[in-house]
mmCIF file of C-alpha atoms in Angstrom:
data_model
loop_
_atom_site.group_PDB
_atom_site.id
_atom_site.type_symbol
_atom_site.label_atom_id
_atom_site.label_comp_id
_atom_site.label_asym_id
_atom_site.label_seq_id
_atom_site.Cartn_x
_atom_site.Cartn_y
_atom_site.Cartn_z
ATOM 1 C CA MET A 1213 26.441 20.503 -101.901
ATOM 2 C CA ASN A 1214 28.594 22.524 -99.895
ATOM 3 C CA GLU A 1215 28.606 20.145 -96.462
ATOM 4 C CA PRO A 1216 30.099 16.143 -96.932
ATOM 5 C CA ALA A 1217 28.050 13.758 -97.302
ATOM 6 C CA THR A 1218 28.556 12.079 -93.643
ATOM 7 C CA ALA A 1219 27.764 15.643 -91.836
ATOM 8 C CA ILE A 1220 24.687 15.565 -93.737
ATOM 9 C CA GLU A 1221 24.174 11.933 -92.664
ATOM 10 C CA ALA A 1222 24.814 12.826 -88.555
ATOM 11 C CA ALA A 1223 22.970 15.393 -88.735
ATOM 12 C CA VAL A 1224 19.803 14.250 -90.142
ATOM 13 C CA ALA A 1225 20.095 11.221 -87.805
ATOM 14 C CA ALA A 1226 20.485 13.018 -84.973
ATOM 15 C CA SER A 1227 16.800 14.903 -86.077
ATOM 16 C CA PRO A 1228 14.363 14.464 -83.374
ATOM 17 C CA LEU A 1229 12.413 14.115 -86.640
ATOM 18 C CA HIS A 1230 14.485 11.491 -87.806
ATOM 19 C CA GLN A 1231 12.203 9.222 -85.375
ATOM 20 C CA LEU A 1232 9.137 9.766 -87.460
ATOM 21 C CA LYS A 1233 10.544 7.053 -90.486
ATOM 22 C CA ASP A 1234 7.941 4.452 -89.514
ATOM 23 C CA GLU A 1235 5.085 6.818 -89.521
ATOM 24 C CA LEU A 1236 6.112 8.575 -93.217
ATOM 25 C CA ASP A 1237 5.636 7.427 -96.562
ATOM 26 C CA ILE A 1238 7.403 9.241 -99.682
ATOM 27 C CA VAL A 1239 5.620 9.163 -102.832
ATOM 28 C CA ILE A 1240 6.887 9.551 -106.441
ATOM 29 C CA PRO A 1241 5.089 9.477 -109.716
ATOM 30 C CA THR A 1242 7.468 9.092 -112.984
ATOM 31 C CA ILE A 1243 7.865 7.380 -116.108
ATOM 32 C CA ARG A 1244 11.933 7.477 -115.897
ATOM 33 C CA ASN A 1245 14.740 6.238 -113.581
ATOM 34 C CA LEU A 1246 15.585 7.573 -110.434
ATOM 35 C CA ASP A 1247 18.673 8.606 -109.964
ATOM 36 C CA PHE A 1248 17.790 11.847 -108.939
ATOM 37 C CA LEU A 1249 17.331 10.404 -105.267
ATOM 38 C CA GLU A 1250 20.625 10.176 -104.952
ATOM 39 C CA MET A 1251 21.219 13.986 -103.584
ATOM 40 C CA TRP A 1252 18.418 13.414 -101.783
ATOM 41 C CA ARG A 1253 19.732 10.119 -100.128
ATOM 42 C CA PRO A 1254 20.809 11.677 -96.840
ATOM 43 C CA PHE A 1255 17.514 12.646 -96.506
ATOM 44 C CA LEU A 1256 15.135 10.221 -97.982
ATOM 45 C CA GLN A 1257 16.691 7.187 -97.353
ATOM 46 C CA PRO A 1258 15.594 6.764 -94.026
ATOM 47 C CA TYR A 1259 11.858 6.409 -95.759
ATOM 48 C CA HIS A 1260 9.949 4.017 -97.347
ATOM 49 C CA LEU A 1261 9.160 5.313 -100.990
ATOM 50 C CA ILE A 1262 6.226 4.595 -103.014
ATOM 51 C CA ILE A 1263 6.840 4.917 -106.604
ATOM 52 C CA VAL A 1264 3.754 4.782 -109.490
ATOM 53 C CA GLN A 1265 4.746 4.766 -112.510
ATOM 54 C CA ASP A 1266 3.600 6.682 -115.035
ATOM 55 C CA GLY A 1267 3.544 5.444 -118.832
ATOM 56 C CA ASP A 1268 4.523 2.348 -120.419
ATOM 57 C CA PRO A 1269 4.108 -0.508 -117.741
ATOM 58 C CA SER A 1270 6.394 -2.464 -119.721
ATOM 59 C CA LYS A 1271 9.223 -0.411 -119.149
ATOM 60 C CA THR A 1272 11.610 -0.583 -116.243
ATOM 61 C CA ILE A 1273 12.175 1.718 -113.771
ATOM 62 C CA LYS A 1274 15.422 1.771 -112.439
ATOM 63 C CA VAL A 1275 16.147 2.622 -108.605
ATOM 64 C CA PRO A 1276 19.306 3.561 -106.740
ATOM 65 C CA ASN A 1277 20.587 0.845 -104.659
ATOM 66 C CA GLY A 1278 20.016 1.411 -100.780
ATOM 67 C CA PHE A 1279 16.295 2.748 -101.299
ATOM 68 C CA ASP A 1280 12.900 1.195 -99.583
ATOM 69 C CA TYR A 1281 10.798 1.341 -101.472
ATOM 70 C CA GLU A 1282 7.242 -0.253 -103.834
ATOM 71 C CA LEU A 1283 6.879 0.256 -107.255
ATOM 72 C CA TYR A 1284 3.022 0.484 -108.905
ATOM 73 C CA ASN A 1285 3.028 0.455 -112.639
ATOM 74 C CA ARG A 1286 -0.390 0.675 -114.416
ATOM 75 C CA ASN A 1287 -1.183 -3.354 -114.525
ATOM 76 C CA ASP A 1288 -0.543 -3.160 -110.852
ATOM 77 C CA ILE A 1289 -3.418 -0.523 -110.311
ATOM 78 C CA ASN A 1290 -5.955 -2.245 -112.584
ATOM 79 C CA ARG A 1291 -5.083 -5.893 -110.597
ATOM 80 C CA ILE A 1292 -5.489 -3.585 -106.650
ATOM 81 C CA LEU A 1293 -8.289 -1.633 -107.907
ATOM 82 C CA GLY A 1294 -9.884 -3.333 -110.567
ATOM 83 C CA PRO A 1295 -13.323 -1.529 -112.372
ATOM 84 C CA LYS A 1296 -12.396 1.184 -109.913
ATOM 85 C CA ALA A 1297 -8.830 2.224 -111.286
ATOM 86 C CA SER A 1298 -10.715 4.468 -113.937
ATOM 87 C CA CYS A 1299 -10.925 6.735 -111.283
ATOM 88 C CA ILE A 1300 -6.571 7.375 -111.718
ATOM 89 C CA SER A 1301 -5.479 9.064 -114.016
ATOM 90 C CA PHE A 1302 -2.752 7.786 -117.168
ATOM 91 C CA LYS A 1303 -0.443 9.436 -118.769
ATOM 92 C CA ASP A 1304 -0.176 12.180 -115.718
ATOM 93 C CA SER A 1305 1.441 12.847 -112.893
ATOM 94 C CA ALA A 1306 -2.060 13.110 -111.172
ATOM 95 C CA CYS A 1307 -1.335 9.221 -110.930
ATOM 96 C CA ARG A 1308 0.133 9.851 -107.580
ATOM 97 C CA CYS A 1309 -2.854 9.593 -105.762
ATOM 98 C CA PHE A 1310 -2.683 6.205 -105.681
ATOM 99 C CA GLY A 1311 0.394 5.825 -103.660
ATOM 100 C CA TYR A 1312 -1.910 8.008 -101.141
ATOM 101 C CA MET A 1313 -4.538 5.231 -101.183
ATOM 102 C CA VAL A 1314 -2.264 2.007 -101.065
ATOM 103 C CA SER A 1315 -0.193 4.115 -98.155
ATOM 104 C CA LYS A 1316 -0.296 2.882 -94.685
ATOM 105 C CA LYS A 1317 1.134 6.059 -92.877
ATOM 106 C CA LYS A 1318 0.144 8.837 -91.325
ATOM 107 C CA TYR A 1319 2.115 11.022 -93.250
ATOM 108 C CA ILE A 1320 2.881 11.483 -96.771
ATOM 109 C CA PHE A 1321 5.638 13.474 -98.353
ATOM 110 C CA THR A 1322 5.537 14.120 -102.582
ATOM 111 C CA ILE A 1323 7.592 15.219 -104.778
ATOM 112 C CA ASP A 1324 8.385 15.245 -108.640
ATOM 113 C CA ASP A 1325 11.321 13.375 -109.724
ATOM 114 C CA ASP A 1326 13.100 17.217 -111.338
ATOM 115 C CA CYS A 1327 12.784 18.606 -107.978
ATOM 116 C CA PHE A 1328 17.040 18.377 -106.546
ATOM 117 C CA VAL A 1329 17.978 19.224 -103.191
ATOM 118 C CA GLY A 1330 17.484 23.517 -102.773
ATOM 119 C CA LYS A 1331 20.262 26.038 -100.691
ATOM 120 C CA ASP A 1332 19.360 28.440 -98.433
ATOM 121 C CA PRO A 1333 21.136 31.886 -98.857
ATOM 122 C CA SER A 1334 24.254 30.142 -97.148
ATOM 123 C CA GLY A 1335 24.827 27.731 -99.835
ATOM 124 C CA LYS A 1336 23.327 25.102 -96.616
ATOM 125 C CA ALA A 1337 21.248 21.878 -98.151
ATOM 126 C CA ILE A 1338 17.771 22.382 -97.279
ATOM 127 C CA ASN A 1339 16.059 19.656 -95.680
ATOM 128 C CA ALA A 1340 13.078 19.957 -97.288
ATOM 129 C CA LEU A 1341 10.804 16.691 -95.304
ATOM 130 C CA GLU A 1342 12.510 18.252 -92.156
ATOM 131 C CA GLN A 1343 11.052 21.643 -92.651
ATOM 132 C CA HIS A 1344 7.418 19.718 -93.619
ATOM 133 C CA ILE A 1345 7.557 17.815 -90.819
ATOM 134 C CA LYS A 1346 7.569 20.844 -88.497
ATOM 135 C CA ASN A 1347 5.011 22.023 -90.646
ATOM 136 C CA LEU A 1348 2.941 19.190 -89.717
ATOM 137 C CA LEU A 1349 3.772 18.777 -86.427
ATOM 138 C CA SER A 1350 2.782 22.545 -85.509
ATOM 139 C CA PRO A 1351 -0.680 24.193 -85.130
ATOM 140 C CA SER A 1352 -1.772 26.153 -87.430
ATOM 141 C CA THR A 1353 -3.559 29.692 -87.379
ATOM 142 C CA PRO A 1354 -6.583 29.941 -90.065
ATOM 143 C CA PHE A 1355 -8.983 32.370 -88.396
ATOM 144 C CA PHE A 1356 -6.892 35.372 -87.215
ATOM 145 C CA PHE A 1357 -4.160 35.943 -89.651
ATOM 146 C CA ASN A 1358 -0.642 36.647 -87.467
ATOM 147 C CA THR A 1359 1.698 39.506 -89.433
ATOM 148 C CA LEU A 1360 4.346 37.166 -88.134
ATOM 149 C CA TYR A 1361 3.791 34.821 -90.070
ATOM 150 C CA ASP A 1362 3.948 31.656 -88.607
ATOM 151 C CA PRO A 1363 4.073 31.961 -84.356
ATOM 152 C CA PHE A 1364 5.228 28.610 -83.470
ATOM 153 C CA ALA A 1365 8.488 29.179 -85.425
ATOM 154 C CA GLU A 1366 11.357 29.551 -83.543
ATOM 155 C CA GLY A 1367 11.996 33.168 -83.117
ATOM 156 C CA ALA A 1368 8.492 34.252 -83.435
ATOM 157 C CA ASP A 1369 5.015 34.210 -81.676
ATOM 158 C CA PHE A 1370 2.081 35.516 -81.492
ATOM 159 C CA VAL A 1371 1.621 39.586 -82.221
ATOM 160 C CA ARG A 1372 0.100 42.315 -80.179
ATOM 161 C CA GLY A 1373 -3.606 42.094 -80.823
ATOM 162 C CA TYR A 1374 -4.051 38.744 -81.492
ATOM 163 C CA PRO A 1375 -6.777 37.610 -79.678
ATOM 164 C CA PHE A 1376 -5.459 34.381 -77.003
ATOM 165 C CA SER A 1377 -8.751 32.402 -77.438
ATOM 166 C CA LEU A 1378 -7.151 31.339 -80.746
ATOM 167 C CA ARG A 1379 -3.710 31.042 -79.742
ATOM 168 C CA GLU A 1380 -4.023 27.282 -79.580
ATOM 169 C CA GLY A 1381 -4.842 26.764 -83.155
ATOM 170 C CA VAL A 1382 -6.012 23.737 -85.515
ATOM 171 C CA SER A 1383 -4.278 20.691 -86.614
ATOM 172 C CA THR A 1384 -2.372 21.120 -89.250
ATOM 173 C CA ALA A 1385 -3.287 19.272 -92.131
ATOM 174 C CA VAL A 1386 -1.303 20.325 -95.004
ATOM 175 C CA SER A 1387 2.134 22.044 -95.703
ATOM 176 C CA HIS A 1388 2.434 23.151 -98.964
ATOM 177 C CA GLY A 1389 6.369 24.109 -100.228
ATOM 178 C CA LEU A 1390 8.187 26.374 -102.757
ATOM 179 C CA TRP A 1391 10.749 26.244 -105.287
ATOM 180 C CA LEU A 1392 13.758 27.722 -106.368
ATOM 181 C CA ASN A 1393 15.059 28.165 -110.221
ATOM 182 C CA ILE A 1394 12.199 26.970 -111.892
ATOM 183 C CA PRO A 1395 8.676 29.047 -110.669
ATOM 184 C CA ASP A 1396 5.130 27.421 -111.234
ATOM 185 C CA TYR A 1397 4.057 28.850 -113.536
ATOM 186 C CA ASP A 1398 1.141 28.220 -115.948
ATOM 187 C CA ALA A 1399 1.908 28.146 -120.150
ATOM 188 C CA PRO A 1400 0.981 31.877 -120.871
ATOM 189 C CA THR A 1401 2.881 32.922 -118.086
ATOM 190 C CA GLN A 1402 5.648 31.099 -119.106
ATOM 191 C CA LEU A 1403 5.377 32.361 -122.583
ATOM 192 C CA VAL A 1404 5.768 35.726 -121.552
ATOM 193 C CA LYS A 1405 8.467 34.959 -119.307
ATOM 194 C CA PRO A 1406 10.896 32.110 -120.709
ATOM 195 C CA LEU A 1407 13.875 33.087 -118.841
ATOM 196 C CA GLU A 1408 12.362 33.892 -115.589
ATOM 197 C CA ARG A 1409 13.886 32.403 -112.258
ATOM 198 C CA ASN A 1410 13.300 32.486 -109.013
ATOM 199 C CA THR A 1411 15.988 33.000 -106.381
ATOM 200 C CA ARG A 1412 14.351 34.769 -103.670
ATOM 201 C CA PHE A 1413 14.502 32.761 -100.342
ATOM 202 C CA VAL A 1414 12.063 34.002 -97.994
ATOM 203 C CA ASP A 1415 12.526 32.373 -94.906
ATOM 204 C CA ALA A 1416 8.783 32.082 -93.570
ATOM 205 C CA VAL A 1417 5.931 29.868 -93.485
ATOM 206 C CA LEU A 1418 2.241 31.579 -92.694
ATOM 207 C CA THR A 1419 -1.202 29.501 -92.707
ATOM 208 C CA ILE A 1420 -3.602 30.145 -95.296
ATOM 209 C CA PRO A 1421 -6.374 31.961 -93.924
ATOM 210 C CA LYS A 1422 -10.020 30.172 -93.524
ATOM 211 C CA GLY A 1423 -12.014 31.218 -96.621
ATOM 212 C CA THR A 1424 -9.028 31.958 -98.762
ATOM 213 C CA LEU A 1425 -8.698 29.724 -101.651
ATOM 214 C CA PHE A 1426 -4.740 28.864 -103.394
ATOM 215 C CA PRO A 1427 -3.405 27.176 -106.181
ATOM 216 C CA MET A 1428 -1.694 23.562 -104.520
ATOM 217 C CA CYS A 1429 1.128 22.731 -106.440
ATOM 218 C CA GLY A 1430 2.406 18.836 -105.991
ATOM 219 C CA MET A 1431 5.757 18.783 -106.937
ATOM 220 C CA ASN A 1432 7.018 19.607 -102.950
ATOM 221 C CA LEU A 1433 3.682 18.615 -100.539
ATOM 222 C CA ALA A 1434 3.390 17.168 -97.388
ATOM 223 C CA PHE A 1435 -0.034 16.390 -95.689
ATOM 224 C CA ASP A 1436 -1.338 14.394 -92.569
ATOM 225 C CA ARG A 1437 -3.311 11.464 -94.376
ATOM 226 C CA GLN A 1438 -5.103 10.248 -91.348
ATOM 227 C CA LEU A 1439 -6.415 14.088 -91.214
ATOM 228 C CA ILE A 1440 -7.069 14.832 -95.007
ATOM 229 C CA GLY A 1441 -5.927 11.310 -97.179
ATOM 230 C CA PRO A 1442 -9.407 10.581 -98.305
ATOM 231 C CA ALA A 1443 -9.373 14.256 -100.081
ATOM 232 C CA MET A 1444 -6.574 14.148 -102.059
ATOM 233 C CA TYR A 1445 -7.634 12.880 -105.360
ATOM 234 C CA PHE A 1446 -6.061 14.727 -108.107
ATOM 235 C CA GLY A 1447 -8.877 14.173 -110.258
ATOM 236 C CA LEU A 1448 -8.883 12.799 -113.942
ATOM 237 C CA MET A 1449 -6.809 14.456 -116.185
ATOM 238 C CA GLY A 1450 -4.420 13.194 -118.514
ATOM 239 C CA ASP A 1451 -4.720 10.950 -121.484
ATOM 240 C CA GLY A 1452 -8.476 10.865 -122.817
ATOM 241 C CA GLN A 1453 -9.816 13.820 -120.522
ATOM 242 C CA PRO A 1454 -10.084 17.300 -121.703
ATOM 243 C CA ILE A 1455 -7.742 18.722 -119.871
ATOM 244 C CA GLY A 1456 -4.095 18.583 -117.830
ATOM 245 C CA ARG A 1457 -2.097 20.125 -115.483
ATOM 246 C CA TYR A 1458 -4.945 20.786 -113.292
ATOM 247 C CA ASP A 1459 -4.784 18.074 -110.688
ATOM 248 C CA ASP A 1460 -3.151 19.187 -107.891
ATOM 249 C CA VAL A 1461 -4.398 22.454 -108.365
ATOM 250 C CA TRP A 1462 -7.940 20.962 -108.045
ATOM 251 C CA ALA A 1463 -7.388 18.811 -105.252
ATOM 252 C CA GLY A 1464 -5.748 22.069 -103.465
ATOM 253 C CA TRP A 1465 -9.118 23.626 -103.867
ATOM 254 C CA CYS A 1466 -11.036 20.702 -102.476
ATOM 255 C CA ILE A 1467 -9.219 20.333 -99.755
ATOM 256 C CA LYS A 1468 -9.065 23.702 -98.699
ATOM 257 C CA VAL A 1469 -12.672 23.705 -98.120
ATOM 258 C CA ILE A 1470 -13.019 20.698 -96.554
ATOM 259 C CA CYS A 1471 -10.011 22.002 -93.933
ATOM 260 C CA ASP A 1472 -12.260 25.322 -93.712
ATOM 261 C CA HIS A 1473 -14.957 23.191 -93.079
ATOM 262 C CA LEU A 1474 -13.864 20.788 -90.358
ATOM 263 C CA GLY A 1475 -11.278 23.210 -88.647
ATOM 264 C CA LEU A 1476 -8.173 22.273 -89.874
ATOM 265 C CA GLY A 1477 -4.812 23.959 -91.043
ATOM 266 C CA VAL A 1478 -2.989 24.532 -94.604
ATOM 267 C CA LYS A 1479 -0.020 26.099 -94.895
ATOM 268 C CA THR A 1480 2.761 27.549 -97.011
ATOM 269 C CA GLY A 1481 6.062 28.630 -97.570
ATOM 270 C CA LEU A 1482 9.117 26.793 -96.366
ATOM 271 C CA PRO A 1483 10.701 24.394 -97.826
ATOM 272 C CA TYR A 1484 12.099 25.207 -101.209
ATOM 273 C CA ILE A 1485 12.955 22.582 -103.229
ATOM 274 C CA TYR A 1486 14.861 23.369 -106.469
ATOM 275 C CA HIS A 1487 12.727 23.008 -109.463
ATOM 276 C CA SER A 1488 15.231 22.289 -112.498
ATOM 277 C CA LYS A 1489 13.416 22.453 -115.417
ATOM 278 C CA ALA A 1490 10.897 23.759 -116.919
ATOM 279 C CA SER A 1491 8.138 22.149 -118.904
ATOM 280 C CA ASN A 1492 7.077 22.928 -122.661
ATOM 281 C CA PRO A 1493 4.704 26.079 -122.441
ATOM 282 C CA PHE A 1494 3.354 24.978 -125.846
ATOM 283 C CA VAL A 1495 2.761 21.745 -124.598
ATOM 284 C CA ASN A 1496 1.208 22.931 -121.372
ATOM 285 C CA LEU A 1497 -1.124 25.016 -123.152
ATOM 286 C CA ARG A 1498 -3.119 22.734 -124.766
ATOM 287 C CA LYS A 1499 -3.111 20.252 -121.735
ATOM 288 C CA GLU A 1500 -4.223 23.859 -119.869
ATOM 289 C CA TYR A 1501 -6.175 26.090 -122.006
ATOM 290 C CA LYS A 1502 -9.664 24.757 -121.365
ATOM 291 C CA GLY A 1503 -9.117 24.409 -117.055
ATOM 292 C CA ILE A 1504 -7.805 28.422 -117.589
ATOM 293 C CA TYR A 1505 -11.161 28.695 -119.162
ATOM 294 C CA TRP A 1506 -13.152 26.883 -117.101
ATOM 295 C CA GLN A 1507 -11.418 28.194 -113.540
ATOM 296 C CA GLU A 1508 -13.250 31.519 -114.130
ATOM 297 C CA ASP A 1509 -16.552 29.319 -113.099
ATOM 298 C CA ILE A 1510 -14.932 27.048 -110.702
ATOM 299 C CA ILE A 1511 -13.172 29.482 -108.476
ATOM 300 C CA PRO A 1512 -16.467 30.816 -107.627
ATOM 301 C CA PHE A 1513 -18.209 27.956 -107.126
ATOM 302 C CA PHE A 1514 -15.828 26.782 -104.803
ATOM 303 C CA GLN A 1515 -15.652 30.361 -102.752
ATOM 304 C CA GLN A 1516 -19.374 29.174 -102.262
ATOM 305 C CA VAL A 1517 -19.538 26.080 -101.682
ATOM 306 C CA VAL A 1518 -21.542 25.088 -98.421
ATOM 307 C CA LEU A 1519 -20.957 21.801 -96.854
ATOM 308 C CA PRO A 1520 -23.602 20.858 -94.483
ATOM 309 C CA LYS A 1521 -22.777 20.303 -90.505
ATOM 310 C CA ASP A 1522 -23.655 16.740 -90.586
ATOM 311 C CA CYS A 1523 -20.880 16.624 -92.926
ATOM 312 C CA THR A 1524 -18.339 15.393 -90.485
ATOM 313 C CA THR A 1525 -16.166 13.523 -91.991
ATOM 314 C CA VAL A 1526 -13.457 13.944 -94.839
ATOM 315 C CA GLN A 1527 -15.332 11.082 -96.944
ATOM 316 C CA LYS A 1528 -18.303 12.796 -96.136
ATOM 317 C CA CYS A 1529 -17.482 16.462 -97.311
ATOM 318 C CA TYR A 1530 -15.790 15.116 -100.410
ATOM 319 C CA ILE A 1531 -18.996 13.009 -101.076
ATOM 320 C CA GLU A 1532 -21.009 15.982 -100.595
ATOM 321 C CA LEU A 1533 -19.112 17.690 -102.661
ATOM 322 C CA ALA A 1534 -18.819 15.382 -105.918
ATOM 323 C CA LYS A 1535 -23.165 15.817 -105.661
ATOM 324 C CA GLN A 1536 -22.215 19.588 -105.770
ATOM 325 C CA VAL A 1537 -20.017 19.217 -108.834
ATOM 326 C CA LYS A 1538 -22.038 17.142 -110.806
ATOM 327 C CA GLU A 1539 -25.272 19.740 -109.811
ATOM 328 C CA LYS A 1540 -23.230 22.785 -110.730
ATOM 329 C CA LEU A 1541 -20.285 22.369 -112.930
ATOM 330 C CA GLY A 1542 -21.649 19.586 -114.767
ATOM 331 C CA LYS A 1543 -23.857 22.509 -116.825
ATOM 332 C CA ILE A 1544 -20.512 23.876 -117.651
ATOM 333 C CA ASP A 1545 -19.112 20.688 -119.902
ATOM 334 C CA PRO A 1546 -19.690 16.829 -119.337
ATOM 335 C CA TYR A 1547 -16.650 16.591 -117.565
ATOM 336 C CA PHE A 1548 -18.057 17.700 -114.617
ATOM 337 C CA ASP A 1549 -20.150 14.857 -114.737
ATOM 338 C CA LYS A 1550 -17.426 11.832 -115.125
ATOM 339 C CA LEU A 1551 -15.285 13.829 -112.785
ATOM 340 C CA ALA A 1552 -18.044 13.915 -109.982
ATOM 341 C CA ASP A 1553 -18.355 10.324 -110.655
ATOM 342 C CA ALA A 1554 -14.929 9.557 -110.378
ATOM 343 C CA MET A 1555 -14.692 11.462 -107.428
ATOM 344 C CA VAL A 1556 -17.316 9.172 -105.716
ATOM 345 C CA THR A 1557 -15.188 6.074 -106.887
ATOM 346 C CA TRP A 1558 -12.164 7.185 -105.475
ATOM 347 C CA ILE A 1559 -13.707 7.963 -102.358
ATOM 348 C CA GLN A 1560 -15.142 3.738 -102.140
ATOM 349 C CA ALA A 1561 -11.952 2.767 -103.811
ATOM 350 C CA TRP A 1562 -9.942 4.537 -100.772
ATOM 351 C CA ASP A 1563 -12.720 2.900 -98.435
ATOM 352 C CA GLY A 1564 -11.841 -0.462 -99.772
ATOM 353 C CA LEU A 1565 -7.977 -0.658 -99.091
ATOM 354 C CA ASN A 1566 -8.414 1.816 -95.968
ATOM 355 C CA PRO A 1567 -11.427 -0.007 -94.116
ATOM 356 C CA THR A 1568 -11.153 1.336 -90.571
ATOM 357 C CA SER A 1569 -11.285 5.067 -92.100
ATOM 358 C CA ALA A 1570 -14.848 4.421 -93.624
ATOM 359 C CA SER A 1571 -17.533 5.686 -91.985
ATOM 360 C CA PHE A 1572 -20.927 5.963 -94.224
ATOM 361 C CA SER A 1573 -21.797 3.254 -97.228
ATOM 362 C CA ASN A 1574 -20.876 5.763 -100.517
ATOM 363 C CA GLY A 1575 -24.477 5.964 -102.965
ATOM 364 C CA LYS A 1576 -24.144 6.930 -106.163
ATOM 365 C CA ILE A 1577 -24.938 10.704 -106.685
ATOM 366 C CA GLY A 1578 -27.173 12.353 -109.331
#
């Protein structure tokens, strides 16, 4: 960082967004010691961390001193959820969604342990969390595209021809951040562009229009847990499953159709983090290959999904979506029957730990 740590800490403390420290949890999935938090200390130390340990639960994960955190491993997940723990992926970063479930805060910021503090073109350290909070606290405009990107950003506004009836916007449920250095590529793209690095910093945030899907990445993501939390299920991936590396993408497809149905917004763009290392493309290909094949049917399914008018809560939307996954995607592979059942189990587990958000009795689908 170019600035002294004390200068960064002073700027963070002076920020009006600092007051949200009691309303936001940071969720981190990991298999290793969290030394990377040292560089994030000026930005993240005031907040509570929920660490979800993947892999061997007997391994001790070390967290730098001074952070307020709780750590859960597979034994904890099994103890807390009992039989419903089957819906939480093992040996995959999808396990992070357990942290979403046990949090009791309004907002969630989730980040991977290979994501470092980025710098803007001037060399200033990027406070990713602050930008995410700005995104979540300002409205989205999914029903009409503003060509000047986010009209609520400083120095921007609605352009000529934008209908005044839509300028109030809607609540923002999701803030999707981007990456400097290593882009979030799939294995085939990694293989043909092994040396490609993202050095472009685009100073923009935009709302993803209604009816448009997007590939969500979970490594630099924030969301309003009260608005969309029950749909932030990263699916059944990793150990014992025929697919991996589609956990966040699957969740993104689900949350987007639900946000569109409920009139909520999704933003993408700023903030950037520095993604420090590329994973092995050959290992990734083994995890992804069925997803690459299946997505040619999955994406049209989500493009055509219609949720009934009586789906007025996220939980109701998600159960209906699970029903349609079983009916229509179950024909592709038995995995989707299993995934649909896990989606229902997830909602049951969520409502069990968050009874005030439960709005209906969950029944078995199919």
